[in-house]
Structure formats: C-alpha cells, structure tokens
Coordinates of N, CA, C and O in Angstrom, one line a residue:
M291 N 120.7 153.6 45.7 CA 121.6 154.2 46.7 C 120.7 154.9 47.8 O 119.6 155.4 47.5
A292 N 121.1 154.8 49.0 CA 120.3 155.3 50.1 C 120.3 156.8 50.1 O 121.2 157.5 49.6
D293 N 119.2 157.4 50.7 CA 119.2 158.9 50.7 C 120.2 159.4 51.8 O 120.6 158.7 52.6
P294 N 120.5 160.7 51.7 CA 121.5 161.3 52.6 C 121.2 161.1 54.1 O 122.1 160.9 54.9
I295 N 119.9 161.2 54.4 CA 119.5 161.1 55.9 C 119.8 159.7 56.3 O 120.3 159.5 57.4
S296 N 119.4 158.7 55.6 CA 119.6 157.3 55.9 C 121.1 157.0 56.0 O 121.6 156.3 57.0
Q297 N 121.9 157.6 55.1 CA 123.3 157.4 55.2 C 123.9 158.1 56.4 O 124.8 157.5 57.1
R298 N 123.4 159.2 56.8 CA 123.9 159.9 58.0 C 123.6 159.1 59.2 O 124.4 158.9 60.1
I299 N 122.3 158.6 59.3 CA 122.0 157.7 60.5 C 122.8 156.5 60.5 O 123.4 156.1 61.6
Q300 N 123.0 155.8 59.4 CA 123.9 154.6 59.3 C 125.3 154.9 59.8 O 125.8 154.2 60.6
N301 N 125.8 156.1 59.4 CA 127.1 156.5 59.8 C 127.2 156.8 61.3 O 128.1 156.3 62.0
D302 N 126.2 157.5 61.8 CA 126.1 157.8 63.2 C 126.1 156.5 64.1 O 126.8 156.4 65.1
I303 N 125.3 155.5 63.7 CA 125.1 154.4 64.6 C 126.3 153.4 64.4 O 126.6 152.6 65.3
E304 N 127.0 153.5 63.3 CA 128.2 152.7 63.1 C 129.4 153.3 63.8 O 130.3 152.6 64.3
T305 N 129.5 154.6 63.9 CA 130.6 155.3 64.4 C 130.5 155.5 65.9 O 131.6 155.5 66.6
N306 N 129.3 155.6 66.5 CA 129.1 155.8 67.9 C 128.5 154.5 68.6 O 127.4 154.2 68.2
P307 N 129.3 153.9 69.5 CA 128.8 152.7 70.1 C 127.4 152.9 70.7 O 126.6 152.0 70.7
V308 N 127.1 154.0 71.3 CA 125.8 154.3 71.9 C 125.3 155.6 71.3 O 125.9 156.7 71.5
M309 N 124.2 155.6 70.5 CA 123.7 156.8 69.8 C 122.3 157.0 70.2 O 121.5 156.1 70.1
L310 N 122.0 158.2 70.6 CA 120.6 158.6 71.0 C 120.1 159.7 70.1 O 120.7 160.7 70.0
Y311 N 119.0 159.4 69.4 CA 118.3 160.5 68.7 C 117.2 161.0 69.7 O 116.4 160.2 70.2
M312 N 117.2 162.3 69.9 CA 116.4 162.8 71.0 C 115.9 164.2 70.6 O 116.3 164.8 69.6
K313 N 114.9 164.7 71.4 CA 114.4 166.0 71.2 C 115.2 166.9 72.2 O 115.1 166.7 73.4
G314 N 116.0 167.8 71.7 CA 116.8 168.6 72.6 C 118.2 168.1 72.6 O 118.6 167.3 71.8
T315 N 118.9 168.5 73.7 CA 120.3 168.1 73.9 C 120.4 167.4 75.3 O 119.5 167.6 76.1
P316 N 121.5 166.7 75.6 CA 121.6 166.1 76.9 C 121.5 167.2 78.0 O 120.9 166.9 79.1
M317 N 122.0 168.3 77.8 CA 122.0 169.4 78.8 C 120.6 170.0 78.9 O 120.2 170.4 80.0
F318 N 119.9 170.1 77.8 CA 118.6 170.7 77.7 C 117.6 169.9 76.9 O 117.2 170.3 75.8
P319 N 117.2 168.7 77.5 CA 116.2 167.9 76.7 C 114.9 168.7 76.6 O 114.5 169.4 77.5
Q320 N 114.2 168.5 75.4 CA 113.0 169.2 75.1 C 111.8 168.4 75.3 O 110.7 168.8 74.9
C321 N 111.9 167.2 75.8 CA 110.7 166.4 76.2 C 111.0 165.5 77.3 O 112.2 165.1 77.5
G322 N 110.0 165.1 78.0 CA 110.2 164.3 79.2 C 110.8 162.9 78.9 O 111.6 162.3 79.7
F323 N 110.4 162.3 77.7 CA 110.9 161.0 77.4 C 112.4 161.1 77.1 O 113.1 160.2 77.5
S324 N 112.8 162.1 76.3 CA 114.2 162.2 76.1 C 115.0 162.5 77.4 O 116.1 161.9 77.6
A325 N 114.4 163.3 78.3 CA 115.1 163.5 79.6 C 115.2 162.2 80.3 O 116.3 162.0 81.0
R326 N 114.2 161.4 80.3 CA 114.3 160.1 81.0 C 115.4 159.2 80.5 O 116.2 158.6 81.3
V327 N 115.5 159.1 79.2 CA 116.6 158.3 78.7 C 118.0 158.8 79.0 O 118.9 158.1 79.4
I328 N 118.1 160.1 78.9 CA 119.4 160.8 79.3 C 119.7 160.4 80.8 O 120.8 160.1 81.1
Q329 N 118.7 160.5 81.7 CA 118.9 160.2 83.1 C 119.4 158.8 83.3 O 120.3 158.5 84.1
I330 N 118.8 157.9 82.6 CA 119.1 156.5 82.7 C 120.6 156.2 82.2 O 121.4 155.6 82.9
L331 N 120.9 156.8 81.0 CA 122.3 156.6 80.5 C 123.3 157.2 81.4 O 124.4 156.6 81.6
T332 N 123.0 158.4 81.9 CA 123.9 159.1 82.8 C 124.1 158.3 84.1 O 125.2 158.1 84.6
H333 N 123.0 157.8 84.6 CA 123.0 157.1 85.9 C 123.9 155.8 85.8 O 124.6 155.5 86.8
I334 N 123.8 155.1 84.7 CA 124.5 153.8 84.6 C 125.9 154.1 84.1 O 126.7 153.2 84.0
G335 N 126.2 155.3 83.7 CA 127.6 155.7 83.3 C 127.9 155.3 81.9 O 129.1 155.1 81.5
A336 N 126.9 155.2 81.0 CA 127.1 154.8 79.6 C 127.5 156.1 78.8 O 126.7 157.1 78.8
P337 N 128.6 156.0 78.2 CA 129.0 157.1 77.3 C 128.1 157.1 76.0 O 127.8 156.0 75.5
F338 N 127.7 158.2 75.6 CA 126.8 158.2 74.4 C 127.0 159.5 73.6 O 127.4 160.5 74.1
Q339 N 126.6 159.4 72.3 CA 126.5 160.6 71.5 C 125.0 160.8 71.2 O 124.2 159.9 71.3
S340 N 124.6 162.0 70.9 CA 123.2 162.3 70.7 C 123.1 163.2 69.5 O 124.0 163.9 69.1
A341 N 121.9 163.2 68.9 CA 121.5 164.1 67.8 C 120.1 164.7 68.1 O 119.2 164.0 68.5
N342 N 120.0 166.0 68.0 CA 118.8 166.7 68.3 C 117.9 166.7 67.0 O 118.2 167.5 66.1
V343 N 116.8 166.0 67.1 CA 116.0 165.9 65.9 C 115.1 167.2 65.7 O 114.6 167.4 64.6
L344 N 115.1 168.0 66.7 CA 114.3 169.2 66.6 C 115.1 170.3 65.7 O 114.4 171.2 65.2
E345 N 116.4 170.1 65.5 CA 117.2 171.0 64.7 C 117.1 170.6 63.2 O 117.5 171.4 62.4
D346 N 116.6 169.4 62.9 CA 116.6 169.0 61.5 C 115.3 168.1 61.3 O 115.3 166.9 61.7
M347 N 114.4 168.7 60.6 CA 113.1 167.9 60.4 C 113.3 166.7 59.5 O 112.6 165.7 59.7
E348 N 114.3 166.8 58.6 CA 114.5 165.6 57.8 C 115.1 164.5 58.6 O 114.7 163.3 58.4
L349 N 115.9 164.8 59.6 CA 116.4 163.8 60.5 C 115.3 163.2 61.4 O 115.2 162.0 61.6
R350 N 114.5 164.1 61.9 CA 113.3 163.7 62.7 C 112.5 162.7 62.1 O 112.1 161.7 62.7
E351 N 112.1 162.9 60.8 CA 111.3 161.9 60.1 C 112.1 160.7 59.6 O 111.7 159.6 59.6
G352 N 113.4 161.0 59.2 CA 114.2 160.0 58.7 C 114.6 158.9 59.7 O 114.6 157.7 59.4
V353 N 114.8 159.3 60.9 CA 115.1 158.3 62.0 C 113.9 157.4 62.3 O 114.1 156.2 62.5
K354 N 112.7 158.0 62.1 CA 111.5 157.1 62.3 C 111.4 156.1 61.2 O 111.0 155.0 61.5
Q355 N 111.6 156.5 60.0 CA 111.6 155.6 58.9 C 112.7 154.6 59.0 O 112.5 153.4 58.7
F356 N 113.9 155.0 59.3 CA 115.1 154.1 59.4 C 114.8 152.9 60.4 O 115.1 151.8 60.1
S357 N 114.2 153.3 61.5 CA 114.0 152.2 62.5 C 112.7 151.6 62.5 O 112.4 150.6 63.1
Q358 N 111.8 152.1 61.7 CA 110.4 151.7 61.6 C 109.7 151.8 63.0 O 108.9 151.0 63.4
W359 N 110.1 152.9 63.7 CA 109.6 153.2 65.1 C 109.1 154.6 65.0 O 109.8 155.5 64.6
P360 N 107.8 154.8 65.5 CA 107.2 156.1 65.3 C 107.5 157.2 66.2 O 107.1 158.4 65.9
T361 N 108.3 157.0 67.2 CA 108.5 158.1 68.2 C 110.0 158.3 68.4 O 110.9 157.5 68.1
V362 N 110.3 159.4 69.0 CA 111.7 159.8 69.5 C 111.5 160.1 71.0 O 110.5 160.6 71.4
P363 N 112.5 159.6 71.8 CA 113.8 159.3 71.5 C 114.0 157.8 71.0 O 113.1 157.0 71.2
Q364 N 115.1 157.6 70.4 CA 115.5 156.3 69.9 C 116.9 156.0 70.2 O 117.8 156.8 70.0
L365 N 117.1 154.9 70.9 CA 118.5 154.5 71.3 C 119.0 153.3 70.4 O 118.3 152.4 70.2
Y366 N 120.3 153.5 70.0 CA 121.0 152.5 69.3 C 122.2 152.1 70.1 O 122.9 153.0 70.6
V367 N 122.5 150.8 70.1 CA 123.8 150.3 70.7 C 124.5 149.4 69.7 O 123.9 148.5 69.2
K368 N 125.7 149.8 69.4 CA 126.5 149.1 68.4 C 125.8 148.9 67.1 O 125.8 147.8 66.5
G369 N 125.1 149.9 66.6 CA 124.4 149.8 65.3 C 123.0 149.2 65.4 O 122.3 149.1 64.4
E370 N 122.6 148.6 66.5 CA 121.3 148.0 66.6 C 120.3 148.9 67.3 O 120.6 149.4 68.4
F371 N 119.1 148.9 66.8 CA 118.1 149.7 67.4 C 117.6 149.0 68.7 O 117.3 147.8 68.7
V372 N 117.6 149.7 69.8 CA 117.2 149.1 71.1 C 115.7 149.5 71.4 O 115.0 148.6 71.7
G373 N 115.4 150.7 71.2 CA 114.0 151.1 71.5 C 113.9 152.6 71.9 O 114.8 153.3 71.9
G374 N 112.7 152.9 72.3 CA 112.4 154.2 72.8 C 112.4 154.3 74.3 O 112.9 153.4 75.0
C375 N 111.8 155.3 74.9 CA 111.8 155.5 76.3 C 111.3 154.4 77.1 O 111.9 154.0 78.1
D376 N 110.1 153.9 76.8 CA 109.5 152.8 77.5 C 110.4 151.5 77.6 O 110.6 150.9 78.6
I377 N 110.9 151.1 76.4 CA 111.7 149.9 76.3 C 113.0 150.2 77.1 O 113.5 149.3 77.9
V378 N 113.6 151.3 76.9 CA 114.9 151.6 77.6 C 114.7 151.6 79.2 O 115.4 151.1 79.9
T379 N 113.5 152.2 79.6 CA 113.2 152.2 81.0 C 113.0 150.8 81.6 O 113.6 150.5 82.6
E380 N 112.3 150.0 80.8 CA 112.0 148.6 81.3 C 113.4 147.8 81.3 O 113.6 147.1 82.3
M381 N 114.2 148.0 80.3 CA 115.5 147.3 80.3 C 116.4 147.8 81.4 O 117.1 147.0 82.0
Y382 N 116.3 149.1 81.7 CA 117.1 149.6 82.9 C 116.6 149.0 84.2 O 117.4 148.5 85.0
Q383 N 115.3 149.0 84.4 CA 114.8 148.5 85.6 C 115.1 147.0 85.9 O 115.3 146.6 87.0
S384 N 115.1 146.2 84.8 CA 115.4 144.8 84.9 C 116.9 144.5 84.9 O 117.2 143.3 85.1
G385 N 117.7 145.5 84.6 CA 119.1 145.2 84.5 C 119.6 144.8 83.1 O 120.8 144.7 82.9
E386 N 118.7 144.6 82.2 CA 119.0 144.2 80.9 C 119.9 145.3 80.1 O 120.7 144.9 79.3
L387 N 119.6 146.5 80.4 CA 120.3 147.6 79.6 C 121.8 147.5 79.9 O 122.6 147.5 79.0
E388 N 122.1 147.5 81.2 CA 123.6 147.4 81.6 C 124.2 146.2 81.0 O 125.3 146.2 80.6
T389 N 123.5 145.0 81.1 CA 124.0 143.8 80.6 C 124.3 143.9 79.1 O 125.3 143.5 78.6
L390 N 123.3 144.4 78.3 CA 123.5 144.6 76.9 C 124.7 145.5 76.6 O 125.5 145.1 75.8
L391 N 124.8 146.6 77.3 CA 126.0 147.5 77.1 C 127.3 146.8 77.3 O 128.2 146.9 76.5
K392 N 127.4 146.1 78.4 CA 128.6 145.3 78.8 C 128.9 144.2 77.8 O 130.0 144.1 77.4
E393 N 127.8 143.5 77.4 CA 128.0 142.4 76.4 C 128.5 143.0 75.0 O 129.2 142.3 74.3
Q394 N 128.1 144.2 74.7 CA 128.5 144.9 73.5 C 129.9 145.6 73.6 O 130.3 146.2 72.6
G395 N 130.5 145.5 74.7 CA 131.8 146.0 74.9 C 131.8 147.5 75.2 O 132.8 148.2 75.0
V396 N 130.7 148.1 75.6 CA 130.6 149.5 75.9 C 131.2 149.7 77.3 O 130.7 149.1 78.3
E397 N 132.3 150.5 77.4 CA 132.9 150.7 78.7 C 132.2 151.8 79.5 O 132.0 152.9 79.0
M398 N 131.7 151.4 80.6 CA 130.9 152.3 81.5 C 131.8 153.1 82.3 O 132.9 152.6 82.8
K399 N 131.4 154.4 82.6 CA 132.2 155.2 83.4 C 131.8 154.9 84.9 O 130.7 154.5 85.2
A400 N 132.8 155.1 85.8 CA 132.5 154.9 87.2 C 131.4 155.9 87.6 O 131.5 157.0 87.2
Q401 N 130.5 155.4 88.4 CA 129.4 156.3 88.9 C 129.9 157.0 90.2 O 130.5 156.4 91.0
A402 N 129.5 158.2 90.3 CA 129.9 159.0 91.4 C 129.1 158.7 92.6 O 128.0 158.2 92.6

C-alpha cells in the first residue's frame, strides 16, 4: 500500500485537472521559479490548484520522489507530470503548453 503522502499527491493530481506543487502560494510565491510558473498559468488563463510544499516537509520530499524530479515547482496536467519551471517556460514560449491544456480539455479563462 502506498504511503499517505503518495496517496495525497495521487488524489490531488486526479482531482484537479491542473495541479501545481510550489513554494509559497499563488498570491505570495516564495521563490522566483514558482512565481514564474504562476505568471505563465495566469497569463494563459489556465485554472489551477496549488499546494505549498513549504508548509509540509513530507509533501516537499514526497512530491520529488513521486515524480522522480528533484526540484519544485512541479506542474501536473490531468494526472501527468509536465515538468518544472524551465520545461513549463519552454512549453509556454513554443505554444505547447496551451496546446497541451486544450487537448486535455482544460477550459481556459478569457484573458483580460
């Protein structure tokens, strides 16, 4: 049986179409990389949920083990790990991120 943190992460990514594990909160990101991913998601109008790994050290380490990715932030779309800040930034710049979200049926908000 999976440990409680892995179960929590699995539940988070299955329940939320776009899930971001980050340092801080969307209103108050605690690192530049997390802030960058928030800016990108907000700019393209992607609805997302987030979890602050700084509030829970077990989650901070667990999310790294879960994805086999050593850094935070980590973005998941429809249960699939997308990547960290560099990958999300590259996908945004190439248009791949919006394409992925639309292909996965994530409804984007109109941009102001």
